[in-house]
Tab-separated table of C-alpha atoms in Angstrom:
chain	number	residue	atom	x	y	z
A	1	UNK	CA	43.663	21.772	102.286
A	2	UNK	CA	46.139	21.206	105.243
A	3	UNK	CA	45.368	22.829	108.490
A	4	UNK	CA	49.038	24.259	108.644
A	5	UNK	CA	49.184	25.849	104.630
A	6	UNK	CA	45.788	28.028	105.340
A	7	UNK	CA	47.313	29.085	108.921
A	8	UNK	CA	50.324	29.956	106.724
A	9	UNK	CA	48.461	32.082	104.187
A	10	UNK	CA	46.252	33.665	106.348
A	11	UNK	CA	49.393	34.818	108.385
A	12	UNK	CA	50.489	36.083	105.307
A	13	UNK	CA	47.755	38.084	104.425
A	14	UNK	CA	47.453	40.012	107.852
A	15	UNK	CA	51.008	40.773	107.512
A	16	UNK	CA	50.250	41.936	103.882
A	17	UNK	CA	47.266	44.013	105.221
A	18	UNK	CA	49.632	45.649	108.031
A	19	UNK	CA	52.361	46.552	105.490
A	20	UNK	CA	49.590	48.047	103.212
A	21	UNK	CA	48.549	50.122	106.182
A	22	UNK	CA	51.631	51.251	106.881
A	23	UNK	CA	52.034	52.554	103.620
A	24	UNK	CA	49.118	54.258	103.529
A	25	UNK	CA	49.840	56.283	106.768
A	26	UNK	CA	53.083	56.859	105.633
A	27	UNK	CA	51.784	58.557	102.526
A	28	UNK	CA	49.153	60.635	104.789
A	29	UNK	CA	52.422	61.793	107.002
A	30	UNK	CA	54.181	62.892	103.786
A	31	UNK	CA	50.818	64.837	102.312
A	32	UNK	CA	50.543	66.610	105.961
A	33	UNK	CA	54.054	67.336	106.712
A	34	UNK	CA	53.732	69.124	102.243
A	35	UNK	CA	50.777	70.805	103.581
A	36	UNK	CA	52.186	72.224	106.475
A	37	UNK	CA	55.495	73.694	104.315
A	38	UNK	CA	53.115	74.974	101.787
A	39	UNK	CA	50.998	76.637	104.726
A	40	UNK	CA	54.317	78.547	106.089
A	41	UNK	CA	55.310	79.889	102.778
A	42	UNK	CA	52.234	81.227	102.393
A	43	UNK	CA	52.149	82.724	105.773
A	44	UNK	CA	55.513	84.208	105.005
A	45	UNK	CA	54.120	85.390	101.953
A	46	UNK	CA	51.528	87.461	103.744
A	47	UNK	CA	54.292	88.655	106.251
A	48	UNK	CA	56.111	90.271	103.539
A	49	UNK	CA	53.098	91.797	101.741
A	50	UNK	CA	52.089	93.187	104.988
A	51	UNK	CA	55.739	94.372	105.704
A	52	UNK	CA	56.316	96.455	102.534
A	53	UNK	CA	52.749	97.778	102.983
A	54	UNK	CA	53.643	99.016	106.519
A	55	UNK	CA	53.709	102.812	106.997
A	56	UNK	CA	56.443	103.470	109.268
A	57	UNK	CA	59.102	101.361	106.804
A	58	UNK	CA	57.565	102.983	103.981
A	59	UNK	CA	58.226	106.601	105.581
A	60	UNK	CA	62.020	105.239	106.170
A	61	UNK	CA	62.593	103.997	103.040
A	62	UNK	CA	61.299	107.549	102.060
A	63	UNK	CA	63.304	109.022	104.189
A	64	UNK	CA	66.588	107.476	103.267
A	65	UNK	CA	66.092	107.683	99.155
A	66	UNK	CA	65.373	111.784	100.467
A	67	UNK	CA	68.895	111.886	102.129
A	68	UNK	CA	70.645	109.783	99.375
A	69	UNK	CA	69.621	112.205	97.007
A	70	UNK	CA	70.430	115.353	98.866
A	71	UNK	CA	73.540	114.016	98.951
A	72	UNK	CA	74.077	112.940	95.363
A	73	UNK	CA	73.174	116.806	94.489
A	74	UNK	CA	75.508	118.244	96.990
A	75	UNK	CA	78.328	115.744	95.197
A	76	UNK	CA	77.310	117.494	92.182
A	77	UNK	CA	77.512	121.067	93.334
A	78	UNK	CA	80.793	120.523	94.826
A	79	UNK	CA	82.025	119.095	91.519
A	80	UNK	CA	80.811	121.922	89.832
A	81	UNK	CA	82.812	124.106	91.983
A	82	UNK	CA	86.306	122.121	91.457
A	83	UNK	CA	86.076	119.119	93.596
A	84	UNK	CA	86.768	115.559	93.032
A	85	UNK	CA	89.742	116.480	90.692
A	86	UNK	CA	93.579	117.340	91.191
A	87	UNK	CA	93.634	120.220	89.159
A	88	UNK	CA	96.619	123.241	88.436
A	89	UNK	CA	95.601	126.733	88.664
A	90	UNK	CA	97.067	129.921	87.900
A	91	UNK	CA	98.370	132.645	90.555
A	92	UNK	CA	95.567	135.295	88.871
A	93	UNK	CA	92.937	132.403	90.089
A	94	UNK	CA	94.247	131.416	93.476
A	95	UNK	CA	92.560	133.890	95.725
A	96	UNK	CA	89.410	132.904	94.093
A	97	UNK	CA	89.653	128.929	94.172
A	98	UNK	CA	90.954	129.272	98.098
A	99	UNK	CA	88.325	130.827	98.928
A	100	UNK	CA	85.865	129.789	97.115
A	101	UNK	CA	85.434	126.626	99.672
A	102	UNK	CA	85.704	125.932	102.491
A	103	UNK	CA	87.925	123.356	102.739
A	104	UNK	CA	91.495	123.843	100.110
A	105	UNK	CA	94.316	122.127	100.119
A	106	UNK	CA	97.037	123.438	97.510
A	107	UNK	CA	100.677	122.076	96.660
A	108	UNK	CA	102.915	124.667	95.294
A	109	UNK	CA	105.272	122.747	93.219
A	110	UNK	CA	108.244	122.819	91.055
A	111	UNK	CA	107.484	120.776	87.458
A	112	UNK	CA	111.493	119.946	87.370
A	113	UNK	CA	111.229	117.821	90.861
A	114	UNK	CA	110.872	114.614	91.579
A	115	UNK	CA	109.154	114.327	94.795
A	116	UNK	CA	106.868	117.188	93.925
A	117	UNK	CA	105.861	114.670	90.817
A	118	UNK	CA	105.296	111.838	94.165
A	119	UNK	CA	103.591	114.659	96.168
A	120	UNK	CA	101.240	114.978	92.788
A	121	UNK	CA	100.617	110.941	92.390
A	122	UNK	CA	99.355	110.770	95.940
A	123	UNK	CA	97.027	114.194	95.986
A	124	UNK	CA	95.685	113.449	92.330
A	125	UNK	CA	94.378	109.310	94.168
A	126	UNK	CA	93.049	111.527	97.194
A	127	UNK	CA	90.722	114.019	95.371
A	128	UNK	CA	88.369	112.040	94.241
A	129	UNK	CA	87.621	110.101	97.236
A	130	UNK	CA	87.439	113.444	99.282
A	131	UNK	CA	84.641	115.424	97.734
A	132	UNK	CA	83.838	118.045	100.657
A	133	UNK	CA	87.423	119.369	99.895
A	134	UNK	CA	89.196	121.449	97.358
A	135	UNK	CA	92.386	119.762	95.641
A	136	UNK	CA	94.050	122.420	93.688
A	137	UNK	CA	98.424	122.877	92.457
A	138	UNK	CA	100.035	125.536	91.686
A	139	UNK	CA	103.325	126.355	90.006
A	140	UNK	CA	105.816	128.249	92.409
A	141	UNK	CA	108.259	129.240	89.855
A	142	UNK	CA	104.565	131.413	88.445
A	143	UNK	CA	103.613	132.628	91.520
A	144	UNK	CA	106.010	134.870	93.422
A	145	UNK	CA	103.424	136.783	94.794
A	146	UNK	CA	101.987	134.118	97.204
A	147	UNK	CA	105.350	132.065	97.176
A	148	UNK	CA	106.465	135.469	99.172
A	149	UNK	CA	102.849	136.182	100.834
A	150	UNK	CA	102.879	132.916	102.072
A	151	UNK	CA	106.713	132.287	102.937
A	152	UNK	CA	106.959	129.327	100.736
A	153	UNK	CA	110.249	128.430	101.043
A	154	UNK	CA	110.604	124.793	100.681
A	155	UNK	CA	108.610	122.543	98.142
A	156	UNK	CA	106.974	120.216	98.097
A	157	UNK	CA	104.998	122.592	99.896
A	158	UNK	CA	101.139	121.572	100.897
A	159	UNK	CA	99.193	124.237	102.078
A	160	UNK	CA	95.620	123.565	103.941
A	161	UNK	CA	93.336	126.139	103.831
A	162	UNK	CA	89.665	126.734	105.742
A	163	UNK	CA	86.897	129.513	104.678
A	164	UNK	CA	90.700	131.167	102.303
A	165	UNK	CA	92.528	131.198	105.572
A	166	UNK	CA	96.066	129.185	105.588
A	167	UNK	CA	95.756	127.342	108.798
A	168	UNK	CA	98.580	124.182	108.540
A	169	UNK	CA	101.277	123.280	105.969
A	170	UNK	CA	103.137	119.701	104.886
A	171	UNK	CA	106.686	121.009	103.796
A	172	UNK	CA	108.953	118.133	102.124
A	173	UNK	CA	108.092	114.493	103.297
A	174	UNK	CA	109.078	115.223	107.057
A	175	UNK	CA	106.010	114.095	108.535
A	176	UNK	CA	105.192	111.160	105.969
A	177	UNK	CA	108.612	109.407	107.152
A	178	UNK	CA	111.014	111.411	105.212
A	179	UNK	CA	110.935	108.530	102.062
A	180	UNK	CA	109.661	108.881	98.902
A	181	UNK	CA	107.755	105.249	98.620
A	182	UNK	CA	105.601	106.648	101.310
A	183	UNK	CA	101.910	105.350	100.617
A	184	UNK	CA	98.258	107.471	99.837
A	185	UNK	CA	97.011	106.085	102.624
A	186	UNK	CA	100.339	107.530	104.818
A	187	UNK	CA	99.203	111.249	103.205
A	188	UNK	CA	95.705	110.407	103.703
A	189	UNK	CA	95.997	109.813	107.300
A	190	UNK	CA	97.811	112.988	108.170
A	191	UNK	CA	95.301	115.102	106.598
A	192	UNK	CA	92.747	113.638	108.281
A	193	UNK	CA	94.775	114.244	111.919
A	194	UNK	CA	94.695	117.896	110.512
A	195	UNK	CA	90.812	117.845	109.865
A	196	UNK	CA	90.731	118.886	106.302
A	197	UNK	CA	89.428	115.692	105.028
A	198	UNK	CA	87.243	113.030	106.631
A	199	UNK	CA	87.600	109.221	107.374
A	200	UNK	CA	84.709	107.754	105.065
A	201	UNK	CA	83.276	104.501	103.352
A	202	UNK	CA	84.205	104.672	99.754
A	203	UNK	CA	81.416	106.982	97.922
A	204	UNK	CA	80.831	104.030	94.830
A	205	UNK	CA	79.246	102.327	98.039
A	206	UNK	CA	76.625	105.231	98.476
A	207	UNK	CA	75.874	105.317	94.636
A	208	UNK	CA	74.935	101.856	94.477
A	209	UNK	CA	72.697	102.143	97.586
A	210	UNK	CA	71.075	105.002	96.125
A	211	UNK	CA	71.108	103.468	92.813
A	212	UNK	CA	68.971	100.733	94.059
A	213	UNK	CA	67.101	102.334	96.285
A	214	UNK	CA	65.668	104.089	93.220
A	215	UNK	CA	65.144	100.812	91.699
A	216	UNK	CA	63.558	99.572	94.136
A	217	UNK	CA	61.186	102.517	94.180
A	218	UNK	CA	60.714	102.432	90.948
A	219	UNK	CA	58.768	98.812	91.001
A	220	UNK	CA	57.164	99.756	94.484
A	221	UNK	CA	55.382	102.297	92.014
A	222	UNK	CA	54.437	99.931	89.256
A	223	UNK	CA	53.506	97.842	91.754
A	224	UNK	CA	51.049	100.302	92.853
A	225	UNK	CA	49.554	101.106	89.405
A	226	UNK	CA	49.107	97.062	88.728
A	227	UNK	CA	47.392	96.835	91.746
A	228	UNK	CA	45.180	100.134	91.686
A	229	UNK	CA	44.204	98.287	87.546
């Protein structure tokens, strides 16, 4: 065989060998850097089972469903006692509703005019969003006694009351920028300037942290029980 064909195929074969060797650590680099992924999920793993097992988040997540739902039955209470709805009352029931809570507003109105219908719109958008107070109408033209007791003179006429004492009025659309497009959010502001309703995140928001905050204790528990099986 010539001298220069075997030098040629031996060369070949070394180079052959180092490519093959290559390979192979390449492979061992992939398996290791795999290895080392599957190694840090599973750390993480443990993190987390040690993190919903810890005491101290346990008590706070405790803590926090506790104060969501004391809340959610306060909601309901003041619902039960007139809140969250625009509604009309009667003179025989105003003494009653106005003091009944602590915090009333109540728009004496006049069914024939117009901006008492706008004054309506805006307070009837308001009283649902503004649960810790009272949102209550009544009609002037059927209650001379507190249209008088009250010196009612001009409607629209708000009137705010705190524990059934008439502390500030909103007569006419003076103070809203004397139109009638005037926006919620103009009426909203003022009676939050007078302290009879509150700047707050909108109360769906609360509901669906509660809401799955219950969830969420509610597979915490069957957790439990599959684990204590």
């Amino acid at each position: 065989m010539d001298p220069d064909s075997v030098k040629s195929t031996l060369s070949n074969l070394a180079f052959g060998n180092v490519m093959a060797a290559a390979a192979r650590d390449y492979q061992k680099e992939l398996l290791a850097q795999e290895k080392a992924q599957s190694s840090a999920s599973a750390n993480e793993e443990v993190d987390l089972d040690e993190l919903m097992d810890d005491p101290e988040l346990e008590k706070l997540h405790a803590d926090r469903i506790a104060a969501l739902k004391k809340e959610a039955e306060k909601r309901e209470a003041m619902k039960r006692q007139g809140h969250g709805e625009y509604r009309e009352i009667s003179e025989g029931d105003f003494l009653g509703e106005v003091t009944g809570s602590e915090k009333v507003i109540c728009h004496f109105y006049h069914k024939e005019f117009y901006r008492c219908k706008i004054m309506d719109k805006h307070l009837k958008a308001l009283a649902p969003k503004h649960l810790d107070t009272k949102f209550i109408k009544l009609d002037a033209e059927n209650a001379p006694f507190f249209v008088t007791k009250l010196a009612v003179k001009t409607l629209p006429c708000v009137i705010i009351f705190r524990k059934g004492v008439a502390v500030d009025r909103l007569v006419g659309f003076q103070d809203l920028g004397g139109k009638d497009d005037f926006a919620t959010r103009t009426l909203e502001v003022f009676l939050i300037k007078k302290g009879i309703i509150s700047e707050k995140k909108n109360e769906d928001d609360e509901d669906d942290v509660y809401d799955e905050s219950r969830r969420r204790s509610v597979r915490t528990s069957v957790n439990h029980d599959s684990d204590s099986d």
